[in-house]
mmCIF file of C-alpha atoms in Angstrom:
data_model
loop_
_atom_site.group_PDB
_atom_site.id
_atom_site.type_symbol
_atom_site.label_atom_id
_atom_site.label_comp_id
_atom_site.label_asym_id
_atom_site.label_seq_id
_atom_site.Cartn_x
_atom_site.Cartn_y
_atom_site.Cartn_z
ATOM 1 C CA ILE A 518 90.059 102.639 93.927
ATOM 2 C CA LEU A 519 89.665 101.679 97.587
ATOM 3 C CA ASN A 520 87.834 104.058 99.886
ATOM 4 C CA VAL A 521 89.682 105.126 103.033
ATOM 5 C CA GLU A 522 87.813 107.700 105.077
ATOM 6 C CA GLN A 523 89.043 109.766 107.982
ATOM 7 C CA SER A 524 86.985 111.753 110.440
ATOM 8 C CA PRO A 525 86.769 114.433 111.459
ATOM 9 C CA GLN A 526 88.347 116.450 108.644
ATOM 10 C CA SER A 527 89.634 119.003 111.148
ATOM 11 C CA LEU A 528 89.727 119.484 114.869
ATOM 12 C CA HIS A 529 90.547 122.395 117.156
ATOM 13 C CA VAL A 530 91.348 121.533 120.769
ATOM 14 C CA GLN A 531 92.859 123.275 123.760
ATOM 15 C CA GLU A 532 96.236 122.362 125.165
ATOM 16 C CA GLY A 533 95.801 119.476 127.587
ATOM 17 C CA ASP A 534 92.689 118.049 125.914
ATOM 18 C CA SER A 535 92.708 114.436 124.827
ATOM 19 C CA THR A 536 91.405 113.684 121.371
ATOM 20 C CA ASN A 537 90.867 110.869 118.931
ATOM 21 C CA PHE A 538 90.377 110.387 115.210
ATOM 22 C CA THR A 539 88.897 107.599 113.130
ATOM 23 C CA CYS A 540 90.095 105.858 109.988
ATOM 24 C CA SER A 541 87.615 103.610 108.149
ATOM 25 C CA PHE A 542 88.724 101.158 105.494
ATOM 26 C CA PRO A 543 87.383 98.107 103.613
ATOM 27 C CA SER A 544 87.266 95.091 105.913
ATOM 28 C CA SER A 545 88.059 92.575 103.184
ATOM 29 C CA ASN A 546 91.550 91.569 102.040
ATOM 30 C CA PHE A 547 93.251 93.535 104.828
ATOM 31 C CA TYR A 548 97.045 93.610 104.847
ATOM 32 C CA ALA A 549 98.252 96.633 106.807
ATOM 33 C CA LEU A 550 97.108 99.957 108.271
ATOM 34 C CA HIS A 551 99.505 102.890 108.644
ATOM 35 C CA TRP A 552 99.297 106.164 110.568
ATOM 36 C CA TYR A 553 101.442 109.166 109.620
ATOM 37 C CA ARG A 554 101.959 112.599 111.087
ATOM 38 C CA TRP A 555 102.384 115.427 108.578
ATOM 39 C CA GLU A 556 103.481 118.873 109.686
ATOM 40 C CA THR A 557 103.120 121.852 107.379
ATOM 41 C CA ALA A 558 106.072 122.287 104.989
ATOM 42 C CA LYS A 559 107.516 118.921 105.988
ATOM 43 C CA SER A 560 107.159 115.338 104.794
ATOM 44 C CA PRO A 561 104.863 112.742 106.369
ATOM 45 C CA GLU A 562 106.488 110.734 109.156
ATOM 46 C CA ALA A 563 105.386 107.281 110.224
ATOM 47 C CA LEU A 564 103.709 106.828 113.584
ATOM 48 C CA PHE A 565 102.498 103.238 113.441
ATOM 49 C CA VAL A 566 102.070 100.292 111.112
ATOM 50 C CA MET A 567 99.561 97.690 112.285
ATOM 51 C CA THR A 568 98.865 94.339 110.704
ATOM 52 C CA LEU A 569 96.862 92.244 113.182
ATOM 53 C CA ASN A 570 93.280 92.586 114.313
ATOM 54 C CA GLY A 571 93.277 93.931 117.858
ATOM 55 C CA ASP A 572 96.719 95.512 117.515
ATOM 56 C CA GLU A 573 97.362 98.375 119.893
ATOM 57 C CA LYS A 574 100.461 100.529 119.527
ATOM 58 C CA LYS A 575 101.754 103.420 121.598
ATOM 59 C CA LYS A 576 104.404 106.077 121.143
ATOM 60 C CA GLY A 577 104.581 108.553 123.998
ATOM 61 C CA ARG A 578 101.175 110.248 124.306
ATOM 62 C CA ILE A 579 99.923 108.845 121.009
ATOM 63 C CA SER A 580 98.327 105.438 120.650
ATOM 64 C CA ALA A 581 96.361 103.557 118.015
ATOM 65 C CA THR A 582 94.022 100.595 117.863
ATOM 66 C CA LEU A 583 92.963 98.393 114.973
ATOM 67 C CA ASN A 584 89.768 96.470 114.199
ATOM 68 C CA THR A 585 90.143 94.709 110.858
ATOM 69 C CA LYS A 586 86.846 92.819 111.084
ATOM 70 C CA GLU A 587 84.779 95.991 111.147
ATOM 71 C CA GLY A 588 87.269 98.089 109.201
ATOM 72 C CA TYR A 589 88.348 100.899 111.489
ATOM 73 C CA SER A 590 91.317 102.239 113.407
ATOM 74 C CA TYR A 591 91.441 104.899 116.107
ATOM 75 C CA LEU A 592 94.298 107.261 116.839
ATOM 76 C CA TYR A 593 94.364 108.772 120.333
ATOM 77 C CA ILE A 594 96.373 111.721 121.589
ATOM 78 C CA LYS A 595 96.458 112.163 125.342
ATOM 79 C CA GLY A 596 97.021 115.643 126.746
ATOM 80 C CA SER A 597 97.428 117.446 123.400
ATOM 81 C CA GLN A 598 100.283 119.920 123.095
ATOM 82 C CA PRO A 599 100.736 122.719 120.525
ATOM 83 C CA GLU A 600 103.522 120.693 118.895
ATOM 84 C CA ASP A 601 100.953 117.973 118.127
ATOM 85 C CA SER A 602 99.370 120.325 115.595
ATOM 86 C CA ALA A 603 99.616 118.542 112.260
ATOM 87 C CA THR A 604 97.616 116.544 109.757
ATOM 88 C CA TYR A 605 97.259 112.884 110.686
ATOM 89 C CA LEU A 606 96.992 110.474 107.773
ATOM 90 C CA CYS A 607 95.997 106.856 107.719
ATOM 91 C CA ALA A 608 96.815 104.503 104.852
ATOM 92 C CA PHE A 609 95.423 101.084 104.027
ATOM 93 C CA SER A 610 97.002 98.237 102.140
ATOM 94 C CA ALA A 611 94.826 95.510 100.624
ATOM 95 C CA GLY A 612 96.949 92.619 99.577
ATOM 96 C CA ARG A 613 100.667 93.118 99.490
ATOM 97 C CA ARG A 614 101.163 95.933 97.074
ATOM 98 C CA ALA A 615 99.488 99.305 96.842
ATOM 99 C CA LEU A 616 98.845 101.790 99.643
ATOM 100 C CA THR A 617 95.746 104.001 99.718
ATOM 101 C CA PHE A 618 95.721 107.095 101.915
ATOM 102 C CA GLY A 619 92.807 108.871 103.508
ATOM 103 C CA SER A 620 92.520 112.636 103.154
ATOM 104 C CA GLY A 621 93.648 113.220 106.730
ATOM 105 C CA THR A 622 92.502 114.857 109.955
ATOM 106 C CA ARG A 623 93.944 118.304 110.556
ATOM 107 C CA LEU A 624 94.550 118.936 114.258
ATOM 108 C CA GLN A 625 95.178 122.362 115.744
ATOM 109 C CA VAL A 626 96.054 122.617 119.420
ATOM 110 C CA GLN A 627 95.573 126.037 120.972
ATOM 111 C CA PRO A 628 97.967 127.011 123.808
ATOM 112 C CA GLU B 1050 122.188 109.674 107.207
ATOM 113 C CA ALA B 1051 119.327 107.460 106.056
ATOM 114 C CA GLN B 1052 117.188 109.446 103.681
ATOM 115 C CA VAL B 1053 115.087 109.722 100.561
ATOM 116 C CA THR B 1054 116.108 112.533 98.225
ATOM 117 C CA GLN B 1055 114.174 114.101 95.397
ATOM 118 C CA ASN B 1056 115.223 116.522 92.708
ATOM 119 C CA PRO B 1057 114.264 119.096 91.765
ATOM 120 C CA ARG B 1058 112.404 120.423 94.805
ATOM 121 C CA TYR B 1059 110.580 123.047 92.757
ATOM 122 C CA LEU B 1060 109.879 123.110 89.040
ATOM 123 C CA ILE B 1061 107.871 125.369 86.780
ATOM 124 C CA THR B 1062 107.488 124.102 83.238
ATOM 125 C CA VAL B 1063 105.223 124.381 80.218
ATOM 126 C CA THR B 1064 102.704 122.011 78.733
ATOM 127 C CA GLY B 1065 104.258 119.234 76.676
ATOM 128 C CA LYS B 1066 107.869 119.613 77.781
ATOM 129 C CA LYS B 1067 109.123 116.251 79.013
ATOM 130 C CA LEU B 1068 110.500 116.189 82.532
ATOM 131 C CA THR B 1069 111.922 113.735 85.038
ATOM 132 C CA VAL B 1070 111.810 113.955 88.812
ATOM 133 C CA THR B 1071 114.495 111.852 90.408
ATOM 134 C CA CYS B 1072 114.156 109.881 93.627
ATOM 135 C CA SER B 1073 116.946 108.093 95.441
ATOM 136 C CA GLN B 1074 117.143 106.238 98.760
ATOM 137 C CA ASN B 1075 120.211 105.021 100.648
ATOM 138 C CA MET B 1076 118.519 102.495 102.932
ATOM 139 C CA ASN B 1077 118.574 99.473 100.602
ATOM 140 C CA HIS B 1078 114.785 99.486 100.557
ATOM 141 C CA GLU B 1079 112.969 97.200 98.160
ATOM 142 C CA TYR B 1080 109.621 99.043 97.982
ATOM 143 C CA MET B 1081 109.456 102.510 96.436
ATOM 144 C CA SER B 1082 106.476 104.601 95.528
ATOM 145 C CA TRP B 1083 105.372 107.920 94.060
ATOM 146 C CA TYR B 1084 102.442 109.978 95.372
ATOM 147 C CA ARG B 1085 100.815 113.216 94.429
ATOM 148 C CA GLN B 1086 99.134 115.471 96.939
ATOM 149 C CA ASP B 1087 96.315 117.792 95.939
ATOM 150 C CA PRO B 1088 94.204 119.942 98.266
ATOM 151 C CA GLY B 1089 91.293 117.997 99.719
ATOM 152 C CA LEU B 1090 92.380 114.737 98.106
ATOM 153 C CA GLY B 1091 95.169 113.538 100.357
ATOM 154 C CA LEU B 1092 98.048 111.480 99.015
ATOM 155 C CA ARG B 1093 97.285 109.413 95.947
ATOM 156 C CA GLN B 1094 99.617 106.696 94.790
ATOM 157 C CA ILE B 1095 100.833 107.043 91.196
ATOM 158 C CA TYR B 1096 103.148 104.063 90.779
ATOM 159 C CA TYR B 1097 104.995 101.704 93.055
ATOM 160 C CA SER B 1098 107.822 99.230 92.725
ATOM 161 C CA MET B 1099 108.293 96.069 94.731
ATOM 162 C CA ASN B 1100 111.910 95.675 93.592
ATOM 163 C CA VAL B 1101 114.261 96.197 90.646
ATOM 164 C CA GLU B 1102 112.439 95.873 87.300
ATOM 165 C CA VAL B 1103 109.095 95.331 89.102
ATOM 166 C CA THR B 1104 106.695 98.267 88.834
ATOM 167 C CA ASP B 1105 102.920 98.559 89.014
ATOM 168 C CA LYS B 1106 100.210 101.171 88.719
ATOM 169 C CA GLY B 1107 98.732 102.884 91.732
ATOM 170 C CA ASP B 1108 95.440 104.766 91.773
ATOM 171 C CA VAL B 1109 96.366 107.614 89.401
ATOM 172 C CA PRO B 1110 98.989 106.425 86.862
ATOM 173 C CA GLU B 1111 97.696 108.232 83.755
ATOM 174 C CA GLY B 1112 100.261 110.594 82.261
ATOM 175 C CA TYR B 1113 103.191 109.202 84.225
ATOM 176 C CA LYS B 1114 105.930 106.639 83.674
ATOM 177 C CA VAL B 1115 108.451 105.134 86.045
ATOM 178 C CA SER B 1116 111.437 102.852 85.881
ATOM 179 C CA ARG B 1117 113.389 100.863 88.446
ATOM 180 C CA LYS B 1118 116.712 99.857 86.931
ATOM 181 C CA GLU B 1119 118.617 100.146 90.196
ATOM 182 C CA LYS B 1120 117.407 99.435 93.691
ATOM 183 C CA ARG B 1121 118.152 102.919 95.005
ATOM 184 C CA ASN B 1122 116.570 104.981 92.206
ATOM 185 C CA PHE B 1123 112.963 105.379 91.122
ATOM 186 C CA PRO B 1124 112.518 108.293 88.698
ATOM 187 C CA LEU B 1125 109.098 109.683 87.769
ATOM 188 C CA ILE B 1126 108.749 110.702 84.125
ATOM 189 C CA LEU B 1127 106.147 113.032 82.670
ATOM 190 C CA GLU B 1128 106.394 112.574 78.900
ATOM 191 C CA SER B 1129 103.997 115.400 78.052
ATOM 192 C CA PRO B 1130 103.029 117.333 81.176
ATOM 193 C CA SER B 1131 99.654 119.025 81.355
ATOM 194 C CA PRO B 1132 98.316 121.660 83.770
ATOM 195 C CA ASN B 1133 96.287 119.019 85.656
ATOM 196 C CA GLN B 1134 99.585 117.493 86.735
ATOM 197 C CA THR B 1135 100.405 120.593 88.748
ATOM 198 C CA SER B 1136 100.790 119.140 92.211
ATOM 199 C CA LEU B 1137 103.079 118.319 95.121
ATOM 200 C CA TYR B 1138 104.865 115.019 94.517
ATOM 201 C CA PHE B 1139 106.367 112.738 97.135
ATOM 202 C CA CYS B 1140 108.623 109.762 96.690
ATOM 203 C CA ALA B 1141 108.693 107.185 99.484
ATOM 204 C CA SER B 1142 110.446 103.932 100.256
ATOM 205 C CA SER B 1143 110.073 101.096 102.715
ATOM 206 C CA LEU B 1144 112.064 98.020 103.583
ATOM 207 C CA ARG B 1145 109.804 95.574 101.815
ATOM 208 C CA GLU B 1146 106.087 95.354 101.112
ATOM 209 C CA PRO B 1147 103.694 97.906 102.594
ATOM 210 C CA ASP B 1148 103.539 96.324 106.047
ATOM 211 C CA ASN B 1149 106.597 98.464 106.770
ATOM 212 C CA GLU B 1150 106.611 102.183 107.443
ATOM 213 C CA GLN B 1151 107.165 104.459 104.490
ATOM 214 C CA PHE B 1152 110.016 106.984 104.525
ATOM 215 C CA PHE B 1153 109.126 110.061 102.517
ATOM 216 C CA GLY B 1154 111.306 112.375 100.505
ATOM 217 C CA PRO B 1155 111.061 116.171 100.914
ATOM 218 C CA GLY B 1156 108.593 116.622 98.068
ATOM 219 C CA THR B 1157 108.706 118.258 94.633
ATOM 220 C CA ARG B 1158 106.344 121.096 93.852
ATOM 221 C CA LEU B 1159 105.562 121.036 90.146
ATOM 222 C CA THR B 1160 103.721 123.732 88.242
ATOM 223 C CA VAL B 1161 102.749 123.111 84.613
ATOM 224 C CA LEU B 1162 101.703 126.240 82.748
#
């Protein structure tokens, strides 16, 4: 079983703060790295899928970077809002088949 | 509307009573997958399917079976459920291999007494 680690496990920030999370994954046999946003009582929703070393993706105030050589990805949220409160999951694919998820970073944004 | 559906959404059953959780997608996706979510453990992949009649084990396949006879359907079968299979289950699909975003179903909460 591949090891995908996310840090921190949880984070409390104030509205307007910028924040970032880390996803660490094995650097060998990389195929793809996913980020998902998961709100309570809902299903996970895709934010980004990245496949190339150095990839940077952005969606509104959320962006992500990828370093496949050292095995990490960062997710950034600029100017956090209460509606950003959710668990953020990363998932790693080695080869072209299975997907392994990290245990997530739970973000709470206080108004 | 493009979606992944699962049924039932909630199920309480007893040890040893065979059950099937259905999953269907209307997006003509090739890749489908089942996950279970347990507190503190995140999503763990049970089985996945690259296309019709092509299935493979994920990280936690023990106690589960799947089949992929049609492209749109990917049922999860528990032949003899046990209490340690009490969990929240998600079905997901993506266009092709896992370099495409996964679309998740609404989840099935299963309790095995």
